[in-house]
Amino acid sequence: MSDVLARLGEHRLVPVVVLDSAADASGLADALVAGGLPVAEVTFRTAAAAESIRVMASRGDMLVGAGTVLTAAQVDEAADAGASYVVSPGLSRSVVERCGERGVLALPGAVTASEVMAALELGVTTVKFFPASTSGGAAAVKALAAPFGGVSFVPTGGIGPTNLHEYLSIPAVHAVGGSWMVPRDLIASGDFDGVERLTAQAVALAGREALV
Ligand code: 3PG
């Protein structure tokens, strides 16, 4: 599981994907890989999630996780489909424990000191900071990171090209999540060239950030 975390940290970006149809999963995967970001958090907001994860994970060239996982049963669905990490909007003991049983990385949400402490009690040291922009933004991540030396964050929610740098410049930020490079309407309309273009732009932006 630590290798999954390390690979997420190398890519620095986690595309948060909503797929209305599993038939789009292959084209989306091609676009992400071609754009230089072979990573996806496929959200359980649609019925297409598990099959889409299966399609993308079976390629073998992508780091595929499940997002919006709210229950232990969904952890099972995600793990059965080949997800290697599981993201939740908040902190659920049953979700984190099932992730441990299934050998997949848990990335639960935490935006307060109490939530971070609860995550630490469950053995989790990397949390999703969600929803980032309405939870105080980059300034809040920085302030929250101060007392938790060993904790890293994956801010997500309301992040895009114009404010990405605010988050990536924080040492405690492991990676940043977002949907701006994988707009739902572009995927649904089959505009995978558009997704590839936005993905390549996001990768270039994150790469420049790493050099700052
Ligand atoms: C998520 O589930 O992580 C968010 O919906 C992604 O947020 P964004 O669409 O604002 O990037």
mmCIF file of C-alpha atoms and ligand atoms in Angstrom, residues 16 41 43 45 68 87 128 130 156-159 177-180, ligand 1:
data_model
loop_
_atom_site.group_PDB
_atom_site.id
_atom_site.type_symbol
_atom_site.label_atom_id
_atom_site.label_comp_id
_atom_site.label_asym_id
_atom_site.label_seq_id
_atom_site.Cartn_x
_atom_site.Cartn_y
_atom_site.Cartn_z
ATOM 1 C CA VAL A 16 -11.584 12.652 -9.907
ATOM 2 C CA GLU A 41 -10.189 8.107 -8.828
ATOM 3 C CA THR A 43 -16.257 7.795 -8.029
ATOM 4 C CA ARG A 45 -21.532 8.307 -7.724
ATOM 5 C CA THR A 68 -16.874 8.560 -2.938
ATOM 6 C CA VAL A 87 -11.060 7.541 -1.270
ATOM 7 C CA LYS A 128 -8.038 13.747 1.700
ATOM 8 C CA PHE A 130 -12.181 17.748 1.247
ATOM 9 C CA THR A 156 -9.577 18.134 -3.359
ATOM 10 C CA GLY A 157 -12.647 20.185 -4.196
ATOM 11 C CA GLY A 158 -12.663 23.539 -5.935
ATOM 12 C CA ILE A 159 -9.091 23.232 -7.212
ATOM 13 C CA GLY A 177 -7.293 15.885 -6.520
ATOM 14 C CA GLY A 178 -9.716 17.446 -8.947
ATOM 15 C CA SER A 179 -12.069 16.993 -11.833
ATOM 16 C CA TRP A 180 -11.017 19.950 -13.966
HETATM 17 C C1 3PG B 1 -14.360 15.000 -5.223
HETATM 18 O O1 3PG B 1 -15.211 14.150 -5.095
HETATM 19 O O2 3PG B 1 -13.205 14.806 -4.827
HETATM 20 C C2 3PG B 1 -14.737 16.337 -5.776
HETATM 21 O O3 3PG B 1 -16.030 16.339 -6.256
HETATM 22 C C3 3PG B 1 -13.817 16.867 -6.797
HETATM 23 O O4 3PG B 1 -13.934 18.218 -6.679
HETATM 24 P P1 3PG B 1 -13.889 19.181 -7.936
HETATM 25 O O5 3PG B 1 -14.925 18.702 -8.890
HETATM 26 O O6 3PG B 1 -14.182 20.550 -7.376
HETATM 27 O O7 3PG B 1 -12.491 19.108 -8.529
#
